[in-house]
Amino acid sequence: MPVASKIPRLEDPHPDIVLFWTRPSSNASRSIRSLERSLDVRVICNPNWPQIFEQLAALYHNPQSLIVSVTDWFSAYCQVLVHRFTQEEPVCLLGSPTRKLASNVHLLVELRVRQRGESRAISFTNSSIILNIPSNTGADEPDHLDPVTISRNVKEALDFWFNNPDPGSVPEGGNELLAAFPPENEQRTDVTPPRKMPQLSAITTKLLDGPPYSIMIQSISVAHLNVVGNHPSSIYFIADALKKLHAAAENIPEHMYDEWISSKLWLRIRVKDSAFGFEDSTLMVQERDMSLADSIILEALQVIFKVIETMLGYHLVSDNGGIWHYERDEPFEEEPDMELDGGANPGA
């Protein structure tokens, strides 16, 4: 199986970045101006390009394709943000396509809010891409507060407000959000946040919540692979299959697997849910002992292929140098069962 080579360093990507990111006619510049008009604030976005190239360069054929992909991803999320804070329709409907953009550039998304006195900033932090939206206080940079990560209950509060745009309703978990967006009579005069959260259209909601379900397998190195998907139950099903097979190979009772994994097992398997936004989950599989004659990670990859194709009913869309993209167009009749006995193909 092909695996990603050692990540190369690109010393001077400046000319390409000027072309695809900083010039006024670029997608990124237009997206930033759109946010500034919609939110009536100054927007600052200074990606840490050296770190981005260090982490992602091996996944692309050339620097230009990396910059274009990151720019497209950034522009797509800006459109979603504008759409959720205004009554205007975005240039294109975003949902599953946005998920694919995020998966294709291998970035996880987290929305953070921070506030102190007269300074407020909303930051997207994605592999060193930071979009700051500070209050209009004359300063070019926001203060350097430790950001407060929005918790799961606040995410639920946001989701509730998106679908129930009533400024007087405060669902459970809304207090933390209200600290960042105070009531109208306490608003500062220098910033004009939205008074109502817009209700997503039926088409956009369908794109956000329904099929096609997507799974992306990414070979990060010879000892590490990620499986990213927008259907969390599928990701947990794959993780559970790997754990059970690995436990059987090591003669470990299944209920003791997680207790042993920290120090004694050859394979590390864990699932990380996205912190905010689209419901992408990431399964991380890492080989702990590189001195073994046979690669366990390749065996795990074969198991993952088998589970995705035969048990979960996904089909291969593309295979490009250590990146495999699967989709399932039909909804599941029921969530995949974690019990693997019988080899059922759920929902097929």
PDB file of C-alpha atoms in Angstrom, residues 67-316:
ATOM      1  CA  ILE A  67      -2.339  26.797  -1.357  1.00  0.00           C
ATOM      2  CA  VAL A  68      -5.370  26.548  -3.636  1.00  0.00           C
ATOM      3  CA  SER A  69      -6.916  23.804  -1.468  1.00  0.00           C
ATOM      4  CA  VAL A  70      -6.364  25.716   1.769  1.00  0.00           C
ATOM      5  CA  THR A  71      -7.744  28.898   0.177  1.00  0.00           C
ATOM      6  CA  ASP A  72     -10.839  27.084  -1.112  1.00  0.00           C
ATOM      7  CA  TRP A  73     -11.414  25.543   2.311  1.00  0.00           C
ATOM      8  CA  PHE A  74     -11.035  28.929   4.027  1.00  0.00           C
ATOM      9  CA  SER A  75     -13.427  30.619   1.586  1.00  0.00           C
ATOM     10  CA  ALA A  76     -16.030  27.886   2.050  1.00  0.00           C
ATOM     11  CA  TYR A  77     -16.046  28.290   5.824  1.00  0.00           C
ATOM     12  CA  CYS A  78     -16.232  32.068   5.506  1.00  0.00           C
ATOM     13  CA  GLN A  79     -19.358  31.616   3.388  1.00  0.00           C
ATOM     14  CA  VAL A  80     -20.916  29.393   6.041  1.00  0.00           C
ATOM     15  CA  LEU A  81     -20.119  31.962   8.734  1.00  0.00           C
ATOM     16  CA  VAL A  82     -21.613  34.802   6.679  1.00  0.00           C
ATOM     17  CA  HIS A  83     -24.710  32.730   5.942  1.00  0.00           C
ATOM     18  CA  ARG A  84     -25.284  31.944   9.612  1.00  0.00           C
ATOM     19  CA  PHE A  85     -24.936  35.562  10.697  1.00  0.00           C
ATOM     20  CA  THR A  86     -26.968  37.208   7.934  1.00  0.00           C
ATOM     21  CA  GLN A  87     -30.136  36.611   5.992  1.00  0.00           C
ATOM     22  CA  GLU A  88     -28.210  36.471   2.715  1.00  0.00           C
ATOM     23  CA  GLU A  89     -27.796  33.229   0.815  1.00  0.00           C
ATOM     24  CA  PRO A  90     -24.158  32.245   0.241  1.00  0.00           C
ATOM     25  CA  VAL A  91     -22.719  32.123  -3.261  1.00  0.00           C
ATOM     26  CA  CYS A  92     -23.067  28.351  -3.256  1.00  0.00           C
ATOM     27  CA  LEU A  93     -24.898  25.931  -0.989  1.00  0.00           C
ATOM     28  CA  LEU A  94     -22.437  24.363   1.408  1.00  0.00           C
ATOM     29  CA  GLY A  95     -22.758  21.164   3.367  1.00  0.00           C
ATOM     30  CA  SER A  96     -21.269  17.902   2.244  1.00  0.00           C
ATOM     31  CA  PRO A  97     -19.034  19.798  -0.239  1.00  0.00           C
ATOM     32  CA  THR A  98     -17.642  21.814   2.662  1.00  0.00           C
ATOM     33  CA  ARG A  99     -17.019  18.648   4.604  1.00  0.00           C
ATOM     34  CA  LYS A 100     -15.060  17.294   1.663  1.00  0.00           C
ATOM     35  CA  LEU A 101     -13.004  20.482   1.441  1.00  0.00           C
ATOM     36  CA  ALA A 102     -12.082  20.181   5.100  1.00  0.00           C
ATOM     37  CA  SER A 103     -11.251  16.492   4.689  1.00  0.00           C
ATOM     38  CA  ASN A 104      -9.225  17.043   1.542  1.00  0.00           C
ATOM     39  CA  VAL A 105      -6.856  19.448   3.267  1.00  0.00           C
ATOM     40  CA  HIS A 106      -6.782  17.303   6.417  1.00  0.00           C
ATOM     41  CA  LEU A 107      -7.813  20.016   8.845  1.00  0.00           C
ATOM     42  CA  LEU A 108     -10.048  19.781  11.893  1.00  0.00           C
ATOM     43  CA  VAL A 109     -12.205  22.791  12.706  1.00  0.00           C
ATOM     44  CA  GLU A 110     -12.714  24.451  16.061  1.00  0.00           C
ATOM     45  CA  LEU A 111     -14.627  27.666  16.736  1.00  0.00           C
ATOM     46  CA  ARG A 112     -13.442  29.600  19.762  1.00  0.00           C
ATOM     47  CA  VAL A 113     -14.754  32.768  21.373  1.00  0.00           C
ATOM     48  CA  ARG A 114     -12.798  35.007  23.697  1.00  0.00           C
ATOM     49  CA  GLN A 115     -13.738  38.269  25.365  1.00  0.00           C
ATOM     50  CA  ARG A 116     -12.346  40.783  27.850  1.00  0.00           C
ATOM     51  CA  GLY A 117     -13.665  44.278  28.322  1.00  0.00           C
ATOM     52  CA  GLU A 118     -13.749  46.065  24.988  1.00  0.00           C
ATOM     53  CA  SER A 119     -11.981  43.355  22.998  1.00  0.00           C
ATOM     54  CA  ARG A 120     -13.649  40.350  21.450  1.00  0.00           C
ATOM     55  CA  ALA A 121     -12.411  37.938  18.815  1.00  0.00           C
ATOM     56  CA  ILE A 122     -13.764  34.874  17.068  1.00  0.00           C
ATOM     57  CA  SER A 123     -11.001  32.554  15.914  1.00  0.00           C
ATOM     58  CA  PHE A 124     -11.002  29.622  13.541  1.00  0.00           C
ATOM     59  CA  THR A 125      -7.948  27.567  14.488  1.00  0.00           C
ATOM     60  CA  ASN A 126      -7.073  25.019  11.860  1.00  0.00           C
ATOM     61  CA  SER A 127      -3.499  23.784  11.610  1.00  0.00           C
ATOM     62  CA  SER A 128      -2.188  27.297  12.268  1.00  0.00           C
ATOM     63  CA  ILE A 129      -4.782  29.120  10.171  1.00  0.00           C
ATOM     64  CA  ILE A 130      -6.166  31.739  12.551  1.00  0.00           C
ATOM     65  CA  LEU A 131      -8.969  34.088  11.543  1.00  0.00           C
ATOM     66  CA  ASN A 132      -9.360  36.881  14.091  1.00  0.00           C
ATOM     67  CA  ILE A 133     -12.452  39.077  14.116  1.00  0.00           C
ATOM     68  CA  PRO A 134     -11.599  41.696  16.770  1.00  0.00           C
ATOM     69  CA  SER A 135     -13.839  44.491  17.940  1.00  0.00           C
ATOM     70  CA  ASN A 136     -13.401  47.822  16.193  1.00  0.00           C
ATOM     71  CA  THR A 137     -11.192  49.472  18.832  1.00  0.00           C
ATOM     72  CA  GLY A 138      -8.461  50.770  16.532  1.00  0.00           C
ATOM     73  CA  ALA A 139      -5.997  47.993  17.382  1.00  0.00           C
ATOM     74  CA  ASP A 140      -4.750  45.843  14.533  1.00  0.00           C
ATOM     75  CA  GLU A 141      -4.381  42.728  16.678  1.00  0.00           C
ATOM     76  CA  PRO A 142      -6.639  41.313  19.426  1.00  0.00           C
ATOM     77  CA  ASP A 143      -5.275  40.778  22.912  1.00  0.00           C
ATOM     78  CA  HIS A 144      -3.511  37.524  23.660  1.00  0.00           C
ATOM     79  CA  LEU A 145      -5.995  35.852  25.947  1.00  0.00           C
ATOM     80  CA  ASP A 146      -6.171  32.110  26.233  1.00  0.00           C
ATOM     81  CA  PRO A 147      -9.249  31.219  24.165  1.00  0.00           C
ATOM     82  CA  VAL A 148     -12.177  29.516  25.831  1.00  0.00           C
ATOM     83  CA  THR A 149     -13.150  26.415  23.908  1.00  0.00           C
ATOM     84  CA  ILE A 150     -16.873  26.218  23.267  1.00  0.00           C
ATOM     85  CA  SER A 151     -18.177  23.171  25.097  1.00  0.00           C
ATOM     86  CA  ARG A 152     -20.570  20.567  23.744  1.00  0.00           C
ATOM     87  CA  ASN A 153     -23.590  22.081  25.504  1.00  0.00           C
ATOM     88  CA  VAL A 154     -22.831  25.482  23.955  1.00  0.00           C
ATOM     89  CA  LYS A 155     -22.588  23.842  20.543  1.00  0.00           C
ATOM     90  CA  GLU A 156     -26.060  22.428  21.206  1.00  0.00           C
ATOM     91  CA  ALA A 157     -27.206  25.910  22.196  1.00  0.00           C
ATOM     92  CA  LEU A 158     -25.881  27.291  18.918  1.00  0.00           C
ATOM     93  CA  ASP A 159     -27.615  24.554  16.952  1.00  0.00           C
ATOM     94  CA  PHE A 160     -30.849  25.337  18.804  1.00  0.00           C
ATOM     95  CA  TRP A 161     -30.608  29.028  17.974  1.00  0.00           C
ATOM     96  CA  PHE A 162     -29.835  28.359  14.323  1.00  0.00           C
ATOM     97  CA  ASN A 163     -33.095  26.433  14.007  1.00  0.00           C
ATOM     98  CA  ASN A 164     -35.143  28.538  16.458  1.00  0.00           C
ATOM     99  CA  PRO A 165     -34.177  32.167  15.792  1.00  0.00           C
ATOM    100  CA  ASP A 166     -35.844  33.668  18.852  1.00  0.00           C
ATOM    101  CA  PRO A 167     -33.557  36.165  20.648  1.00  0.00           C
ATOM    102  CA  GLY A 168     -35.516  35.685  23.869  1.00  0.00           C
ATOM    103  CA  SER A 169     -34.957  31.935  24.119  1.00  0.00           C
ATOM    104  CA  VAL A 170     -31.952  30.748  26.104  1.00  0.00           C
ATOM    105  CA  PRO A 171     -31.539  26.949  25.949  1.00  0.00           C
ATOM    106  CA  GLU A 172     -29.499  25.011  28.470  1.00  0.00           C
ATOM    107  CA  GLY A 173     -25.829  25.843  28.068  1.00  0.00           C
ATOM    108  CA  GLY A 174     -26.501  29.290  26.661  1.00  0.00           C
ATOM    109  CA  ASN A 175     -24.925  31.294  29.488  1.00  0.00           C
ATOM    110  CA  GLU A 176     -21.393  30.768  28.203  1.00  0.00           C
ATOM    111  CA  LEU A 177     -22.482  31.874  24.762  1.00  0.00           C
ATOM    112  CA  LEU A 178     -24.260  34.923  26.157  1.00  0.00           C
ATOM    113  CA  ALA A 179     -20.963  35.996  27.715  1.00  0.00           C
ATOM    114  CA  ALA A 180     -19.578  36.331  24.206  1.00  0.00           C
ATOM    115  CA  PHE A 181     -22.780  37.763  22.681  1.00  0.00           C
ATOM    116  CA  PRO A 182     -24.472  39.902  25.399  1.00  0.00           C
ATOM    117  CA  PRO A 183     -28.134  40.961  25.164  1.00  0.00           C
ATOM    118  CA  GLU A 184     -29.060  43.827  22.871  1.00  0.00           C
ATOM    119  CA  ASN A 185     -29.311  46.434  25.630  1.00  0.00           C
ATOM    120  CA  GLU A 186     -25.770  45.594  26.758  1.00  0.00           C
ATOM    121  CA  GLN A 187     -24.197  45.608  23.309  1.00  0.00           C
ATOM    122  CA  ARG A 188     -21.293  47.926  22.607  1.00  0.00           C
ATOM    123  CA  THR A 189     -21.923  50.634  20.030  1.00  0.00           C
ATOM    124  CA  ASP A 190     -18.743  49.856  18.072  1.00  0.00           C
ATOM    125  CA  VAL A 191     -19.911  46.415  16.933  1.00  0.00           C
ATOM    126  CA  THR A 192     -23.221  45.404  15.391  1.00  0.00           C
ATOM    127  CA  PRO A 193     -23.710  41.658  15.868  1.00  0.00           C
ATOM    128  CA  PRO A 194     -26.783  39.978  14.439  1.00  0.00           C
ATOM    129  CA  ARG A 195     -30.007  40.274  16.404  1.00  0.00           C
ATOM    130  CA  LYS A 196     -31.311  36.962  15.146  1.00  0.00           C
ATOM    131  CA  MET A 197     -29.701  33.772  14.008  1.00  0.00           C
ATOM    132  CA  PRO A 198     -31.019  32.969  10.512  1.00  0.00           C
ATOM    133  CA  GLN A 199     -32.848  29.736   9.956  1.00  0.00           C
ATOM    134  CA  LEU A 200     -31.051  27.454   7.507  1.00  0.00           C
ATOM    135  CA  SER A 201     -32.946  26.601   4.355  1.00  0.00           C
ATOM    136  CA  ALA A 202     -34.337  23.092   3.928  1.00  0.00           C
ATOM    137  CA  ILE A 203     -31.819  22.376   1.155  1.00  0.00           C
ATOM    138  CA  THR A 204     -28.858  23.503   3.258  1.00  0.00           C
ATOM    139  CA  THR A 205     -30.081  21.523   6.269  1.00  0.00           C
ATOM    140  CA  LYS A 206     -30.422  18.416   4.118  1.00  0.00           C
ATOM    141  CA  LEU A 207     -26.863  18.881   2.824  1.00  0.00           C
ATOM    142  CA  LEU A 208     -25.542  19.341   6.343  1.00  0.00           C
ATOM    143  CA  ASP A 209     -27.254  16.362   7.940  1.00  0.00           C
ATOM    144  CA  GLY A 210     -27.888  13.704   5.311  1.00  0.00           C
ATOM    145  CA  PRO A 211     -26.045  11.504   2.846  1.00  0.00           C
ATOM    146  CA  PRO A 212     -23.741  11.172   1.057  1.00  0.00           C
ATOM    147  CA  TYR A 213     -21.714   9.862   3.963  1.00  0.00           C
ATOM    148  CA  SER A 214     -18.008  10.319   3.379  1.00  0.00           C
ATOM    149  CA  ILE A 215     -14.951   8.522   4.753  1.00  0.00           C
ATOM    150  CA  MET A 216     -11.391   9.601   3.978  1.00  0.00           C
ATOM    151  CA  ILE A 217      -8.468   7.297   4.817  1.00  0.00           C
ATOM    152  CA  GLN A 218      -5.204   9.243   5.082  1.00  0.00           C
ATOM    153  CA  SER A 219      -1.836   7.509   5.276  1.00  0.00           C
ATOM    154  CA  ILE A 220       0.069  10.052   7.366  1.00  0.00           C
ATOM    155  CA  SER A 221       3.300   8.038   7.666  1.00  0.00           C
ATOM    156  CA  VAL A 222       4.537   4.445   7.622  1.00  0.00           C
ATOM    157  CA  ALA A 223       3.280   4.106  11.202  1.00  0.00           C
ATOM    158  CA  HIS A 224       0.229   6.354  11.343  1.00  0.00           C
ATOM    159  CA  LEU A 225      -3.070   6.587   9.487  1.00  0.00           C
ATOM    160  CA  ASN A 226      -6.237   8.600  10.045  1.00  0.00           C
ATOM    161  CA  VAL A 227      -9.802   7.739   9.070  1.00  0.00           C
ATOM    162  CA  VAL A 228     -12.007  10.859   8.864  1.00  0.00           C
ATOM    163  CA  GLY A 229     -15.763  10.675   8.314  1.00  0.00           C
ATOM    164  CA  ASN A 230     -18.936  12.724   8.590  1.00  0.00           C
ATOM    165  CA  HIS A 231     -20.927   9.791  10.019  1.00  0.00           C
ATOM    166  CA  PRO A 232     -19.594   9.260  13.569  1.00  0.00           C
ATOM    167  CA  SER A 233     -21.246   5.845  14.022  1.00  0.00           C
ATOM    168  CA  SER A 234     -19.322   4.494  11.030  1.00  0.00           C
ATOM    169  CA  ILE A 235     -16.029   5.732  12.478  1.00  0.00           C
ATOM    170  CA  TYR A 236     -16.749   4.180  15.880  1.00  0.00           C
ATOM    171  CA  PHE A 237     -17.788   0.931  14.185  1.00  0.00           C
ATOM    172  CA  ILE A 238     -14.418   0.754  12.380  1.00  0.00           C
ATOM    173  CA  ALA A 239     -12.554   1.548  15.614  1.00  0.00           C
ATOM    174  CA  ASP A 240     -14.468  -1.131  17.490  1.00  0.00           C
ATOM    175  CA  ALA A 241     -13.685  -3.723  14.810  1.00  0.00           C
ATOM    176  CA  LEU A 242      -9.968  -2.923  15.015  1.00  0.00           C
ATOM    177  CA  LYS A 243      -9.971  -3.077  18.807  1.00  0.00           C
ATOM    178  CA  LYS A 244     -11.730  -6.439  18.900  1.00  0.00           C
ATOM    179  CA  LEU A 245      -9.441  -8.025  16.318  1.00  0.00           C
ATOM    180  CA  HIS A 246      -6.354  -6.575  17.962  1.00  0.00           C
ATOM    181  CA  ALA A 247      -7.469  -7.743  21.387  1.00  0.00           C
ATOM    182  CA  ALA A 248      -8.070 -11.258  20.027  1.00  0.00           C
ATOM    183  CA  ALA A 249      -4.603 -11.323  18.435  1.00  0.00           C
ATOM    184  CA  GLU A 250      -3.035 -10.293  21.743  1.00  0.00           C
ATOM    185  CA  ASN A 251      -5.204 -12.700  23.805  1.00  0.00           C
ATOM    186  CA  ILE A 252      -6.645  -9.807  25.785  1.00  0.00           C
ATOM    187  CA  PRO A 253     -10.257  -9.793  27.029  1.00  0.00           C
ATOM    188  CA  GLU A 254     -12.207  -7.168  25.106  1.00  0.00           C
ATOM    189  CA  HIS A 255     -13.332  -5.344  28.239  1.00  0.00           C
ATOM    190  CA  MET A 256      -9.677  -4.879  29.276  1.00  0.00           C
ATOM    191  CA  TYR A 257      -8.474  -3.530  25.927  1.00  0.00           C
ATOM    192  CA  ASP A 258      -8.482   0.168  26.785  1.00  0.00           C
ATOM    193  CA  GLU A 259      -6.638  -0.494  30.060  1.00  0.00           C
ATOM    194  CA  TRP A 260      -3.811  -2.256  28.230  1.00  0.00           C
ATOM    195  CA  ILE A 261      -3.460   0.084  25.281  1.00  0.00           C
ATOM    196  CA  SER A 262      -1.408   2.782  26.991  1.00  0.00           C
ATOM    197  CA  SER A 263       1.682   0.656  27.563  1.00  0.00           C
ATOM    198  CA  LYS A 264       1.491  -2.897  26.238  1.00  0.00           C
ATOM    199  CA  LEU A 265      -0.209  -3.027  22.849  1.00  0.00           C
ATOM    200  CA  TRP A 266       1.500  -2.667  19.482  1.00  0.00           C
ATOM    201  CA  LEU A 267      -1.307  -0.603  17.977  1.00  0.00           C
ATOM    202  CA  ARG A 268      -2.843   2.590  19.358  1.00  0.00           C
ATOM    203  CA  ILE A 269      -6.472   3.174  18.353  1.00  0.00           C
ATOM    204  CA  ARG A 270      -8.487   6.214  19.393  1.00  0.00           C
ATOM    205  CA  VAL A 271     -11.364   8.352  18.072  1.00  0.00           C
ATOM    206  CA  LYS A 272     -11.507  12.145  18.252  1.00  0.00           C
ATOM    207  CA  ASP A 273     -14.755  14.009  17.621  1.00  0.00           C
ATOM    208  CA  SER A 274     -14.677  17.452  16.056  1.00  0.00           C
ATOM    209  CA  ALA A 275     -15.018  20.273  18.566  1.00  0.00           C
ATOM    210  CA  PHE A 276     -17.514  22.324  16.591  1.00  0.00           C
ATOM    211  CA  GLY A 277     -19.344  22.568  13.302  1.00  0.00           C
ATOM    212  CA  PHE A 278     -19.744  19.625  10.995  1.00  0.00           C
ATOM    213  CA  GLU A 279     -19.923  16.269  12.691  1.00  0.00           C
ATOM    214  CA  ASP A 280     -16.641  14.868  11.394  1.00  0.00           C
ATOM    215  CA  SER A 281     -14.891  12.299  13.569  1.00  0.00           C
ATOM    216  CA  THR A 282     -11.310  11.087  13.208  1.00  0.00           C
ATOM    217  CA  LEU A 283     -10.032   7.585  13.954  1.00  0.00           C
ATOM    218  CA  MET A 284      -6.272   7.636  14.602  1.00  0.00           C
ATOM    219  CA  VAL A 285      -4.333   4.381  14.277  1.00  0.00           C
ATOM    220  CA  GLN A 286      -0.642   4.402  15.217  1.00  0.00           C
ATOM    221  CA  GLU A 287       1.951   1.635  15.293  1.00  0.00           C
ATOM    222  CA  ARG A 288       3.925   1.809  18.508  1.00  0.00           C
ATOM    223  CA  ASP A 289       6.934  -0.413  17.683  1.00  0.00           C
ATOM    224  CA  MET A 290       8.716   0.340  14.401  1.00  0.00           C
ATOM    225  CA  SER A 291      11.311  -2.409  14.958  1.00  0.00           C
ATOM    226  CA  LEU A 292       8.899  -5.196  14.005  1.00  0.00           C
ATOM    227  CA  ALA A 293       9.663  -7.082  10.792  1.00  0.00           C
ATOM    228  CA  ASP A 294       6.062  -6.874   9.539  1.00  0.00           C
ATOM    229  CA  SER A 295       4.028  -3.668   9.490  1.00  0.00           C
ATOM    230  CA  ILE A 296       0.961  -3.926  11.697  1.00  0.00           C
ATOM    231  CA  ILE A 297      -0.373  -0.660  10.294  1.00  0.00           C
ATOM    232  CA  LEU A 298      -0.750  -2.267   6.850  1.00  0.00           C
ATOM    233  CA  GLU A 299      -2.708  -5.144   8.391  1.00  0.00           C
ATOM    234  CA  ALA A 300      -4.933  -2.596  10.117  1.00  0.00           C
ATOM    235  CA  LEU A 301      -5.422  -0.834   6.783  1.00  0.00           C
ATOM    236  CA  GLN A 302      -6.641  -4.063   5.170  1.00  0.00           C
ATOM    237  CA  VAL A 303      -9.130  -4.528   8.016  1.00  0.00           C
ATOM    238  CA  ILE A 304     -10.362  -0.948   7.573  1.00  0.00           C
ATOM    239  CA  PHE A 305     -10.867  -1.480   3.824  1.00  0.00           C
ATOM    240  CA  LYS A 306     -12.839  -4.670   4.531  1.00  0.00           C
ATOM    241  CA  VAL A 307     -15.077  -3.089   7.178  1.00  0.00           C
ATOM    242  CA  ILE A 308     -15.815   0.024   5.102  1.00  0.00           C
ATOM    243  CA  GLU A 309     -16.612  -1.851   1.890  1.00  0.00           C
ATOM    244  CA  THR A 310     -18.333  -5.059   3.009  1.00  0.00           C
ATOM    245  CA  MET A 311     -19.843  -4.262   6.413  1.00  0.00           C
ATOM    246  CA  LEU A 312     -20.721  -0.576   6.092  1.00  0.00           C
ATOM    247  CA  GLY A 313     -21.534  -0.524   2.379  1.00  0.00           C
ATOM    248  CA  TYR A 314     -19.307   2.375   1.299  1.00  0.00           C
ATOM    249  CA  HIS A 315     -17.853   2.458  -2.227  1.00  0.00           C
ATOM    250  CA  LEU A 316     -14.438   3.731  -3.294  1.00  0.00           C
TER     251      LEU A 316
END
